[in-house]
mmCIF file of N, CA and C in Angstrom:
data_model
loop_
_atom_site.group_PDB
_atom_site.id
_atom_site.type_symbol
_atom_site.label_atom_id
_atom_site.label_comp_id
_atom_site.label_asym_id
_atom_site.label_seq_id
_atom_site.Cartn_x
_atom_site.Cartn_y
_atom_site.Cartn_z
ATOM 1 N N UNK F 147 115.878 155.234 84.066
ATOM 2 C CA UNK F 147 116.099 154.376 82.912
ATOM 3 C C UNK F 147 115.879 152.900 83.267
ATOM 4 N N UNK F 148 116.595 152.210 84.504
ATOM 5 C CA UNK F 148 115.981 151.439 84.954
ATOM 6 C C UNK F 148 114.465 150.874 84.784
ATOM 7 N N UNK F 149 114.285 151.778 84.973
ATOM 8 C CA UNK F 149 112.388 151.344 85.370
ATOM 9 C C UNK F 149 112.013 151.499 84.365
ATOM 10 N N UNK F 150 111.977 152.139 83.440
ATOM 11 C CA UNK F 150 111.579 151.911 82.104
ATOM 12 C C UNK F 150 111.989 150.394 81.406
ATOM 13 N N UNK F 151 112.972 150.109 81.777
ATOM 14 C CA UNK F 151 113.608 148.877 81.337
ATOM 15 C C UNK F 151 112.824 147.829 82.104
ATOM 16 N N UNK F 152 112.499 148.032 83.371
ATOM 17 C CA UNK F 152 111.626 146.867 84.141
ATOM 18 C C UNK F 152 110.191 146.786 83.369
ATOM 19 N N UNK F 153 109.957 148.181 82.860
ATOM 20 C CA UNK F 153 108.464 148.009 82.461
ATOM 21 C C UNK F 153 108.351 147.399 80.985
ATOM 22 N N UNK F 154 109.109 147.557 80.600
ATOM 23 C CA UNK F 154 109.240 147.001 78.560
ATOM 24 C C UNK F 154 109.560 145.428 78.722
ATOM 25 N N UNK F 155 110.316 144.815 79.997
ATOM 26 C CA UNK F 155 110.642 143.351 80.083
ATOM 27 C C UNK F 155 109.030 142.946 80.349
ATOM 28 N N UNK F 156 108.392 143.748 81.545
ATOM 29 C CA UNK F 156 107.630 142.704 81.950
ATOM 30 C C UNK F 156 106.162 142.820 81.088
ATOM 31 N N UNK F 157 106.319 144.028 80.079
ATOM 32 C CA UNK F 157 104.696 143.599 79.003
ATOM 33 C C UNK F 157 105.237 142.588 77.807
ATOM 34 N N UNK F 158 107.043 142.532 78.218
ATOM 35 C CA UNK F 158 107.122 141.369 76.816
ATOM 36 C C UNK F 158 106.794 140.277 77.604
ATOM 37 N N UNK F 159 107.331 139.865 78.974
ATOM 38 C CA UNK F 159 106.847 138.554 79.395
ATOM 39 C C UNK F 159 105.733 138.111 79.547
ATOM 40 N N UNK F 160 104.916 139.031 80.158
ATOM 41 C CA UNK F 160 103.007 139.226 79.788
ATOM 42 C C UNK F 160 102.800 138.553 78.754
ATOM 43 N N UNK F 161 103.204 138.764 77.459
ATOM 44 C CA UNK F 161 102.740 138.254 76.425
ATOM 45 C C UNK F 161 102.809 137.370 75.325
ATOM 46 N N UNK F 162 104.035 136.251 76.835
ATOM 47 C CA UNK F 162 104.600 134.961 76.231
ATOM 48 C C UNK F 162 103.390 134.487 75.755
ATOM 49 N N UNK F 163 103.561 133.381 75.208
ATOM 50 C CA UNK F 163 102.495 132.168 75.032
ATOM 51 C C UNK F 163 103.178 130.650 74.698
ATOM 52 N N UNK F 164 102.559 130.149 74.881
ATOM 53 C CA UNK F 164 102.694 128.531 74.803
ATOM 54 C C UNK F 164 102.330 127.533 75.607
ATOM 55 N N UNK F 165 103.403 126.799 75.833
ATOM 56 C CA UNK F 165 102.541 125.326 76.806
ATOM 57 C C UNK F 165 102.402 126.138 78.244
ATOM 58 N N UNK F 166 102.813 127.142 78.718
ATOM 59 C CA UNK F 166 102.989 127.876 80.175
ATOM 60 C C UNK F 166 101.881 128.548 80.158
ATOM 61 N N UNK F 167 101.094 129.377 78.817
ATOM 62 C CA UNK F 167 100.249 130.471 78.445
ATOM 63 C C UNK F 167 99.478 130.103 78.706
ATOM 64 N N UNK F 168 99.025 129.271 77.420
ATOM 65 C CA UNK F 168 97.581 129.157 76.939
ATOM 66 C C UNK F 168 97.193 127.572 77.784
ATOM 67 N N UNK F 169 95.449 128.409 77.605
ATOM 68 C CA UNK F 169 94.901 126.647 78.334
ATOM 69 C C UNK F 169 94.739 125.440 77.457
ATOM 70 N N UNK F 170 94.720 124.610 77.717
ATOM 71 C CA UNK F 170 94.852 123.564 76.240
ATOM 72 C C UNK F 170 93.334 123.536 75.865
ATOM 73 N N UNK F 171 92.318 123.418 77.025
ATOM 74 C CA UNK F 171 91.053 123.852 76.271
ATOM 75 C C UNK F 171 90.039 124.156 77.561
ATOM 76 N N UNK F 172 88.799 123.779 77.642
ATOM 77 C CA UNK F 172 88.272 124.490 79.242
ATOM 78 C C UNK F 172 88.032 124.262 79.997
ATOM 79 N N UNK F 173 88.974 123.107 79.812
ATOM 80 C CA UNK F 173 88.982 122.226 81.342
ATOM 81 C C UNK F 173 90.616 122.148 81.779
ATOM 82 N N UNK F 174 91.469 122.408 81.147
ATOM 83 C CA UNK F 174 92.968 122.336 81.738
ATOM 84 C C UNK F 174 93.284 124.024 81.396
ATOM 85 N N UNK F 175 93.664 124.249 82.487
ATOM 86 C CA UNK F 175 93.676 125.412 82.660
ATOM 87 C C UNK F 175 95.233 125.877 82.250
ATOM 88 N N UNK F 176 96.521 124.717 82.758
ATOM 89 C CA UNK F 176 97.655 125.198 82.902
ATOM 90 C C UNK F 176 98.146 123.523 81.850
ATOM 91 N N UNK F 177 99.169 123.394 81.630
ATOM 92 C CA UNK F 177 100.156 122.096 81.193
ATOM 93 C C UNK F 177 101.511 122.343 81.006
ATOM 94 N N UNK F 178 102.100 121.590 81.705
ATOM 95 C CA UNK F 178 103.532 121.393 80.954
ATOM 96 C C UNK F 178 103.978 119.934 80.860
ATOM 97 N N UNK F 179 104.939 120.325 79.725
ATOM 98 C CA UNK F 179 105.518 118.911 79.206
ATOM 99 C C UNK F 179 106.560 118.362 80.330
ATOM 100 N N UNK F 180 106.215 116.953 80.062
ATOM 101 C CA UNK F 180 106.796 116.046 80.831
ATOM 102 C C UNK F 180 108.804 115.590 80.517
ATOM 103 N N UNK F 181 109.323 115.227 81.097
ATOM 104 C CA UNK F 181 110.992 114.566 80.308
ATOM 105 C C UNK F 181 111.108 113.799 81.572
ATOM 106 N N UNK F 182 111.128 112.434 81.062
ATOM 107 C CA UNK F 182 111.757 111.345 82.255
ATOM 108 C C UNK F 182 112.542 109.817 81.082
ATOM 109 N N UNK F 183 113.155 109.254 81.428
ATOM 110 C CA UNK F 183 113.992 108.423 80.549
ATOM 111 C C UNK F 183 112.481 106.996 80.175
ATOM 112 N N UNK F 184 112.171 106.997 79.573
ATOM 113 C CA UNK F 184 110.888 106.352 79.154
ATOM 114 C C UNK F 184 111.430 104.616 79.058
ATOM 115 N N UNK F 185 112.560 104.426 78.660
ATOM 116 C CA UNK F 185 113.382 103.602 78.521
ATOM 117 C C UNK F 185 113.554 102.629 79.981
ATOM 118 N N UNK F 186 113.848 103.261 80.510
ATOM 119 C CA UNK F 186 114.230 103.196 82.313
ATOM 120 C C UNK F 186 112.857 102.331 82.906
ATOM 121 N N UNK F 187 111.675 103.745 82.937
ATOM 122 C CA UNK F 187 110.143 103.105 83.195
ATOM 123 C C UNK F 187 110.087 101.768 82.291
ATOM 124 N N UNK F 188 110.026 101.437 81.508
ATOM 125 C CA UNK F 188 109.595 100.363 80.438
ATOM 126 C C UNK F 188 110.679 99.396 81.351
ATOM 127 N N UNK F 189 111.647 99.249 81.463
ATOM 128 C CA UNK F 189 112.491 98.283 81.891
ATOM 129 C C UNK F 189 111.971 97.949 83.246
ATOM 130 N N UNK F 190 111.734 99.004 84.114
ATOM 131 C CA UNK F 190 111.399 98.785 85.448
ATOM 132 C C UNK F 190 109.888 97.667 85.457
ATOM 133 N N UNK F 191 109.375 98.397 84.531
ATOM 134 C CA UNK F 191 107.775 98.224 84.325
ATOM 135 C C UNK F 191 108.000 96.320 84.576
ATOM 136 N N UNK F 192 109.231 96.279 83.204
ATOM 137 C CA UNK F 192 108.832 94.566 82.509
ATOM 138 C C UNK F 192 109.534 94.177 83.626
ATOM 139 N N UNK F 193 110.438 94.245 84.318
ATOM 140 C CA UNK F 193 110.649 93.609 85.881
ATOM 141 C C UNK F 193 109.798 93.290 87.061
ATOM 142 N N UNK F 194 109.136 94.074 86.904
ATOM 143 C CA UNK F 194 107.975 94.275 88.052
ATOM 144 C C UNK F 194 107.033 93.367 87.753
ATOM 145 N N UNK F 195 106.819 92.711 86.271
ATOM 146 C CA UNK F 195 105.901 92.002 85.819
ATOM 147 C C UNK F 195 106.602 90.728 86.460
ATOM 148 N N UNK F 196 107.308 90.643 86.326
ATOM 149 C CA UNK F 196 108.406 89.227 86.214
ATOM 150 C C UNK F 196 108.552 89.296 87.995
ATOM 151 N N UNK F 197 108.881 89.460 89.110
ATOM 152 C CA UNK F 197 109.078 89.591 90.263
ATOM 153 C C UNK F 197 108.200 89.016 90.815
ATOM 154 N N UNK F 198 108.960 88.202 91.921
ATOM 155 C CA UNK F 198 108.210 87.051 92.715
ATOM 156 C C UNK F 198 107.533 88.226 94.020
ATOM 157 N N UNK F 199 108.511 88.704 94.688
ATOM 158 C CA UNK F 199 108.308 89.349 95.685
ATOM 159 C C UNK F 199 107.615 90.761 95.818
ATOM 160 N N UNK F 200 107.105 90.710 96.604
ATOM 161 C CA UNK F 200 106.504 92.040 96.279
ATOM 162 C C UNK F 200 106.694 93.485 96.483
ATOM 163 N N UNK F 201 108.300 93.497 96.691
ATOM 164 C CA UNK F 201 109.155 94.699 96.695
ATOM 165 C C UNK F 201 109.609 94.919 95.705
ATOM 166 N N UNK F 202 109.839 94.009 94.787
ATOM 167 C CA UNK F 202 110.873 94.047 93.507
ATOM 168 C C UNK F 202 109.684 94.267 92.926
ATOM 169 N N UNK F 203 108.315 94.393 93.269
ATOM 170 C CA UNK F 203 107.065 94.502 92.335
ATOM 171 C C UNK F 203 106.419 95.884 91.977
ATOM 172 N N UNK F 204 107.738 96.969 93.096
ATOM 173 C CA UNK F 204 107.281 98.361 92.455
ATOM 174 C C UNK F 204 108.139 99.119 91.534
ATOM 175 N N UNK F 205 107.056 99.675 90.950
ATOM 176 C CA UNK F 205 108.140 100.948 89.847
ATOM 177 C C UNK F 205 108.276 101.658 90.531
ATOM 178 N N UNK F 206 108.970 102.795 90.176
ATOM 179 C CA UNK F 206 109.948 104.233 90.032
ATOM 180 C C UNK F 206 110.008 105.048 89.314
ATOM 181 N N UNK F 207 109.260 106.181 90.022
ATOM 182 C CA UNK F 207 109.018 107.155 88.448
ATOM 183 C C UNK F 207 109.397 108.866 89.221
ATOM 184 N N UNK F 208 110.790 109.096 88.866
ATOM 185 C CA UNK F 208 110.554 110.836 89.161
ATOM 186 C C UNK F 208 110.513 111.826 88.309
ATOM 187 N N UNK F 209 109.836 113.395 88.727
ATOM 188 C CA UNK F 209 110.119 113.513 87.271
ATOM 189 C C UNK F 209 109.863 115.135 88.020
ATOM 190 N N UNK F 210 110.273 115.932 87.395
ATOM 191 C CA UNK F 210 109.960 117.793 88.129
ATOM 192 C C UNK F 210 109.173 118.171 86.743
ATOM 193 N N UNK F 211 107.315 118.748 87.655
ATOM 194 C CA UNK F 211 107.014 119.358 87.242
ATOM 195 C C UNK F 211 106.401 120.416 87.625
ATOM 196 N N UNK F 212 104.833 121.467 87.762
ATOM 197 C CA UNK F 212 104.358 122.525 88.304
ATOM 198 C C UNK F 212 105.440 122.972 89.112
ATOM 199 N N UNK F 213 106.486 122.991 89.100
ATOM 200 C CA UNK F 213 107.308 123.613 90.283
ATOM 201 C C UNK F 213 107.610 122.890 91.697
ATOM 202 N N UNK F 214 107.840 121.640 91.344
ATOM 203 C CA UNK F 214 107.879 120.633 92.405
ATOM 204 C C UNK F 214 108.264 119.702 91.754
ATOM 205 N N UNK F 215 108.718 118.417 92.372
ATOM 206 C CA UNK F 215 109.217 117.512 92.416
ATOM 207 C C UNK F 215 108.074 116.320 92.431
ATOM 208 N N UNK F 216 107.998 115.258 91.837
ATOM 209 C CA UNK F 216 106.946 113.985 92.174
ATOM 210 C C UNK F 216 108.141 112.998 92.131
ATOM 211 N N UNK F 217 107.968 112.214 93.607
ATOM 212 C CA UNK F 217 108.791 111.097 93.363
ATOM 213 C C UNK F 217 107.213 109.764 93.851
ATOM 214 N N UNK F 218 107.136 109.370 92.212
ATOM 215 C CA UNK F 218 105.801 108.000 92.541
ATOM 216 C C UNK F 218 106.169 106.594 92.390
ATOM 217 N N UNK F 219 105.815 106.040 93.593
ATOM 218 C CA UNK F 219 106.182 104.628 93.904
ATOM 219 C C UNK F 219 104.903 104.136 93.749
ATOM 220 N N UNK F 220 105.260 102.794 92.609
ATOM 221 C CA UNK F 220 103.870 102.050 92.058
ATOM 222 C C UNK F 220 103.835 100.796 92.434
ATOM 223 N N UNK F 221 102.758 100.217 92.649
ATOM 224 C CA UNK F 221 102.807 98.888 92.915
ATOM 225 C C UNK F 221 101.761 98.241 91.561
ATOM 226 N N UNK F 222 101.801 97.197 91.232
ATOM 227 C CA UNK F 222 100.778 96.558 90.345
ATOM 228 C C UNK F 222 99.311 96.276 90.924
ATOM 229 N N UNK F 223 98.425 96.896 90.307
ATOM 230 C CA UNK F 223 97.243 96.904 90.777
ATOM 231 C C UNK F 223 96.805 96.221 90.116
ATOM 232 N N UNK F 224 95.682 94.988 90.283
ATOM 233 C CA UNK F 224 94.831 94.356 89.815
ATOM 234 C C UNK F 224 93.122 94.052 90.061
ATOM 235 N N UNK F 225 93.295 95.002 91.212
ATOM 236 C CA UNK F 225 92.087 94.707 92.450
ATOM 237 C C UNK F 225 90.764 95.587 91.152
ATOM 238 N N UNK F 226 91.221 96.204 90.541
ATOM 239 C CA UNK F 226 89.856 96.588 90.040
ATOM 240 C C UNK F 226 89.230 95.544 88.988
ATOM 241 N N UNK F 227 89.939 94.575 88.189
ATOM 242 C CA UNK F 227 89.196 93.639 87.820
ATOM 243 C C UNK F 227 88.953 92.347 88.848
ATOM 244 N N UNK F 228 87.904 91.693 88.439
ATOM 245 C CA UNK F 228 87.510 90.537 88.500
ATOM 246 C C UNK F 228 88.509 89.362 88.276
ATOM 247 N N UNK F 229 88.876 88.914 89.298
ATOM 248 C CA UNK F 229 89.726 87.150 88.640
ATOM 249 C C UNK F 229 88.920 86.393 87.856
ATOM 250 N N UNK F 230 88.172 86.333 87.569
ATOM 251 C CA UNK F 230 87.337 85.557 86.701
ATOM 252 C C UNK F 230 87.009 86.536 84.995
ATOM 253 N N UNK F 231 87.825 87.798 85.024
ATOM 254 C CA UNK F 231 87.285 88.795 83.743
ATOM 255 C C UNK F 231 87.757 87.968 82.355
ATOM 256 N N UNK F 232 86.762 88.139 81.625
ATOM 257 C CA UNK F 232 86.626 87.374 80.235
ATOM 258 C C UNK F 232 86.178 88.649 79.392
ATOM 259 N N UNK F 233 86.748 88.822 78.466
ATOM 260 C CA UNK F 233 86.557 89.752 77.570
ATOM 261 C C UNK F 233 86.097 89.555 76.190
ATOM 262 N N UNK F 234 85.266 89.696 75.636
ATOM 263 C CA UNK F 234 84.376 88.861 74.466
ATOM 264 C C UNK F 234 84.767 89.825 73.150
ATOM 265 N N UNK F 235 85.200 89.491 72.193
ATOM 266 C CA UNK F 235 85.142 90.362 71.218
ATOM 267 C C UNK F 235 84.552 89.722 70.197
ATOM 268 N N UNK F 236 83.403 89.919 69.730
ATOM 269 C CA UNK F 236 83.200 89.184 68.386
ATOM 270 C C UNK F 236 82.428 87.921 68.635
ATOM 271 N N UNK F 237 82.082 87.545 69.616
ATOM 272 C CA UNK F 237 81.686 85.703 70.325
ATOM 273 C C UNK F 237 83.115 84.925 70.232
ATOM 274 N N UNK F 238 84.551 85.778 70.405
ATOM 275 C CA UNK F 238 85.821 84.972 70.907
ATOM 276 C C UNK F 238 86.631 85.884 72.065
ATOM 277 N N UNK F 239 87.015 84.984 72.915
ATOM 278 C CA UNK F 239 87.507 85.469 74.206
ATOM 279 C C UNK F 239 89.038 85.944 74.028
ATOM 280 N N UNK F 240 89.031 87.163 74.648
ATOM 281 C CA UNK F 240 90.383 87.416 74.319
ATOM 282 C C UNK F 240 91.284 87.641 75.330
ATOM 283 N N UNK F 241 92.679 86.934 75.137
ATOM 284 C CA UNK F 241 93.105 87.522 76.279
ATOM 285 C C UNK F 241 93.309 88.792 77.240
ATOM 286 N N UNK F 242 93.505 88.688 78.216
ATOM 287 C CA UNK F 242 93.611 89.809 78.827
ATOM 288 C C UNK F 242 94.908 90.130 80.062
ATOM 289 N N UNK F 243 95.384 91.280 79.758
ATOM 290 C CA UNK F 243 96.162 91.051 80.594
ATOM 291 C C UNK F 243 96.247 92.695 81.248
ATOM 292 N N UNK F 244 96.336 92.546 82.857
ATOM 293 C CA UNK F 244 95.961 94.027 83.637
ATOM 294 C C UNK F 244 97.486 94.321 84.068
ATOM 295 N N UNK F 245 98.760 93.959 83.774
ATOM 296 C CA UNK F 245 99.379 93.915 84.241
ATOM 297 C C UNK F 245 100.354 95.474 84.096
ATOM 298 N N UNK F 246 99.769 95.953 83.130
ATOM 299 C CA UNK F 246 100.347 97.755 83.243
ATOM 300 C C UNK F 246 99.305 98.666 83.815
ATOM 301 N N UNK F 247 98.784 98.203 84.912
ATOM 302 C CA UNK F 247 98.056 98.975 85.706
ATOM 303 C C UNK F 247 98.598 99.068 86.978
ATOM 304 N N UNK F 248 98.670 100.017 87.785
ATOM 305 C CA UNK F 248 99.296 100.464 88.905
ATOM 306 C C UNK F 248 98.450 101.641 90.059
ATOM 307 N N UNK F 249 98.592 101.449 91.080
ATOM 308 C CA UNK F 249 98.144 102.076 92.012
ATOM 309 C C UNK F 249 99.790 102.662 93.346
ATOM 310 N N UNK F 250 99.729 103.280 93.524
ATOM 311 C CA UNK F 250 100.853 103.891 94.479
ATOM 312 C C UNK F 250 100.325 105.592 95.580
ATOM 313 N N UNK F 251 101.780 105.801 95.868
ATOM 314 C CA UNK F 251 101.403 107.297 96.325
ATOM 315 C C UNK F 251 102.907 107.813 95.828
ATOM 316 N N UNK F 252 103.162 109.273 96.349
ATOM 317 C CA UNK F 252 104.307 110.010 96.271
ATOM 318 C C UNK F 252 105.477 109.597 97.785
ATOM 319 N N UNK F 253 106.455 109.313 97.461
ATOM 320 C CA UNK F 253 107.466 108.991 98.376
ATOM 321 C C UNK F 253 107.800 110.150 99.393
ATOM 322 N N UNK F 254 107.377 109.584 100.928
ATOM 323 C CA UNK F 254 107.294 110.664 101.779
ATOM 324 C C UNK F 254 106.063 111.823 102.304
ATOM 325 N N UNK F 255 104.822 111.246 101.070
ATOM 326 C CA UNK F 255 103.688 112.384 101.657
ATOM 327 C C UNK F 255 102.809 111.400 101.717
ATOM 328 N N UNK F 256 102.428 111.402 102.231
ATOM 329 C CA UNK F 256 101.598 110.560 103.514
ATOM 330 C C UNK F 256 100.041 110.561 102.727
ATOM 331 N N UNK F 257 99.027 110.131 102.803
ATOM 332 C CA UNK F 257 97.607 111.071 102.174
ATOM 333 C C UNK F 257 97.579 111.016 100.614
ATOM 334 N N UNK F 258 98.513 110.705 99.925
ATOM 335 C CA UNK F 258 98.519 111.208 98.594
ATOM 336 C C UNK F 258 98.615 109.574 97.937
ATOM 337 N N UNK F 259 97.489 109.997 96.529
ATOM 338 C CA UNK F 259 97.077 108.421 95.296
ATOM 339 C C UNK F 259 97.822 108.728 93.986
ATOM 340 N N UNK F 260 98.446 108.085 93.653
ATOM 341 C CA UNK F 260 98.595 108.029 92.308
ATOM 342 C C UNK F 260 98.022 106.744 91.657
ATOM 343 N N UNK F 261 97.292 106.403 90.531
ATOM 344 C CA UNK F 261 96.947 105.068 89.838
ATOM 345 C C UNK F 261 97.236 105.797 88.442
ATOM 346 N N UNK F 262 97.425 104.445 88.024
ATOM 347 C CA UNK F 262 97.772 104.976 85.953
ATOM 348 C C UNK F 262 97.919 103.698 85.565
ATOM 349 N N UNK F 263 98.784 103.825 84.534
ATOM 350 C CA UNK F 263 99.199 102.859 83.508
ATOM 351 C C UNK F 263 100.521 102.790 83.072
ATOM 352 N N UNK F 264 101.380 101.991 82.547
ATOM 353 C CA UNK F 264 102.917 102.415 82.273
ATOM 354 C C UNK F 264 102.859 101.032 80.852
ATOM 355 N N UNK F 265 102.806 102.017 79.698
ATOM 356 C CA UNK F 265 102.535 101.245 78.585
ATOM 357 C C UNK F 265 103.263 102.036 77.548
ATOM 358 N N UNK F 266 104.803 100.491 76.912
ATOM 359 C CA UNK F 266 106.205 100.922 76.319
ATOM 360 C C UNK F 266 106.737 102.403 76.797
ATOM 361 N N UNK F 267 106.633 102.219 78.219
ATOM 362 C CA UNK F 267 107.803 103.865 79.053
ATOM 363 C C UNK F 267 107.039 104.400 79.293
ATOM 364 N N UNK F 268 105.434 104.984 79.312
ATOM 365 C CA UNK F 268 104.720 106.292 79.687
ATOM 366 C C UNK F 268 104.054 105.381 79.986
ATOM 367 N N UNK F 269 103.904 106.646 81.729
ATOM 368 C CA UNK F 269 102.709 106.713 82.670
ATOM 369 C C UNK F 269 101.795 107.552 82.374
ATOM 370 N N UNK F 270 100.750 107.149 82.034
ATOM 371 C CA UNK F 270 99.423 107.977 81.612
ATOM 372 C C UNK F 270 98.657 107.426 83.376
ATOM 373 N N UNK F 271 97.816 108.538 83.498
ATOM 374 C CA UNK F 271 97.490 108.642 85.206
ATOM 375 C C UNK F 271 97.525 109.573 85.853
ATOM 376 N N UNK F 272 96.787 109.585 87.097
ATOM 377 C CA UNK F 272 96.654 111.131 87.416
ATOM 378 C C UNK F 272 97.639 110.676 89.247
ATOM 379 N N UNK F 273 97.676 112.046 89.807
ATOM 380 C CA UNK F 273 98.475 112.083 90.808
ATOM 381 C C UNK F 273 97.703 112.988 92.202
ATOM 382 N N UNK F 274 97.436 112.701 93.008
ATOM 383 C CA UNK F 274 96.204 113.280 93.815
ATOM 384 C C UNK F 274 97.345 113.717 94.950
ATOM 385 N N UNK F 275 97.635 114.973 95.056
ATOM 386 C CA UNK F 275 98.065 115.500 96.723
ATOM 387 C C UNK F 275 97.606 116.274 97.381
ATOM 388 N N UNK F 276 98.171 117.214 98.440
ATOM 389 C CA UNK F 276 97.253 117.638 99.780
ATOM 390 C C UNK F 276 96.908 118.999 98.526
ATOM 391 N N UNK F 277 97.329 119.560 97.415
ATOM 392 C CA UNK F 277 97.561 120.732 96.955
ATOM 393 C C UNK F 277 97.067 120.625 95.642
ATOM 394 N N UNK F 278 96.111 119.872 95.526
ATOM 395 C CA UNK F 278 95.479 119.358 94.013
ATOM 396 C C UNK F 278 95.871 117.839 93.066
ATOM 397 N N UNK F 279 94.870 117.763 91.789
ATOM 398 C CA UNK F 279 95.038 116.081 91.402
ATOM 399 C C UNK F 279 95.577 116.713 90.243
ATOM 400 N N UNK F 280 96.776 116.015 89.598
ATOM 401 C CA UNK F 280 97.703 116.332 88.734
ATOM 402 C C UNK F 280 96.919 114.918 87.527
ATOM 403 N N UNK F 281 97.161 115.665 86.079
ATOM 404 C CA UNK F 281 96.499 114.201 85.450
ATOM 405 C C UNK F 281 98.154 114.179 84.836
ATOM 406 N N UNK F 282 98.533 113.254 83.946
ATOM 407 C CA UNK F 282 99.653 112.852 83.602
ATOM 408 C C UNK F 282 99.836 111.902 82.216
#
């Protein structure tokens, strides 16, 4: 009776579906949803803008997902524009500002990139470790 019971659980679990199931289309194969205090990031974020030093100049972002843990330490990246970037819209220059852009790694693994963005609480960005690149 047992085993009958093992076999009826596991063609119902077979035939979950949702964000665990299905691929979102044919290039992401797997996804799950994210939960981190968005509030927290955004605060950290507008500090980091404001900070003289360049310790107080990283964020903090953890968050459990694929079955693991990411703890990403960001620093403000600017190196991919130009100090001189002028942005034209229309024949008028607009400001610009790179300052929710970020480059880091994961705290403790050595080898591993994270770069993104952290714009009002969400990091949009991908996460590169020894075990695949996570987008985010």
């Amino acid at each position: 009776m047992t085993f009958v019971k093992l076999i009826l659980m596991f063609c119902c679990l077979r035939d979950i579906r949702g964000q665990f199931g299905n691929p979102l289309n044919k290039y992401i194969r797997h996804y799950e949803g994210l939960s981190y205090d968005t509030e927290t990031l955004h605060n950290s974020h507008q500090r980091a803008k404001r900070a003289l030093s360049p310790q107080d100049r990283m964020v903090h972002l953890d968050f459990h997902a694929h079955g693991r843990h990411f703890n990403l330490r960001l620093s403000r990246d600017t190196s991919l524009f130009s100090p001189d970037l002028i942005i034209d819209v229309s024949g008028e220059e607009t400001p610009t500002d790179t300052s929710h852009i970020y480059s880091g790694e994961l705290f403790g693994e050595k080898g591993t990139l994270t770069h993104g963005s952290v714009v009002d609480g969400r990091f949009e960005g991908f996460i590169k470790t020894h075990q695949g690149t996570y987008y985010v």
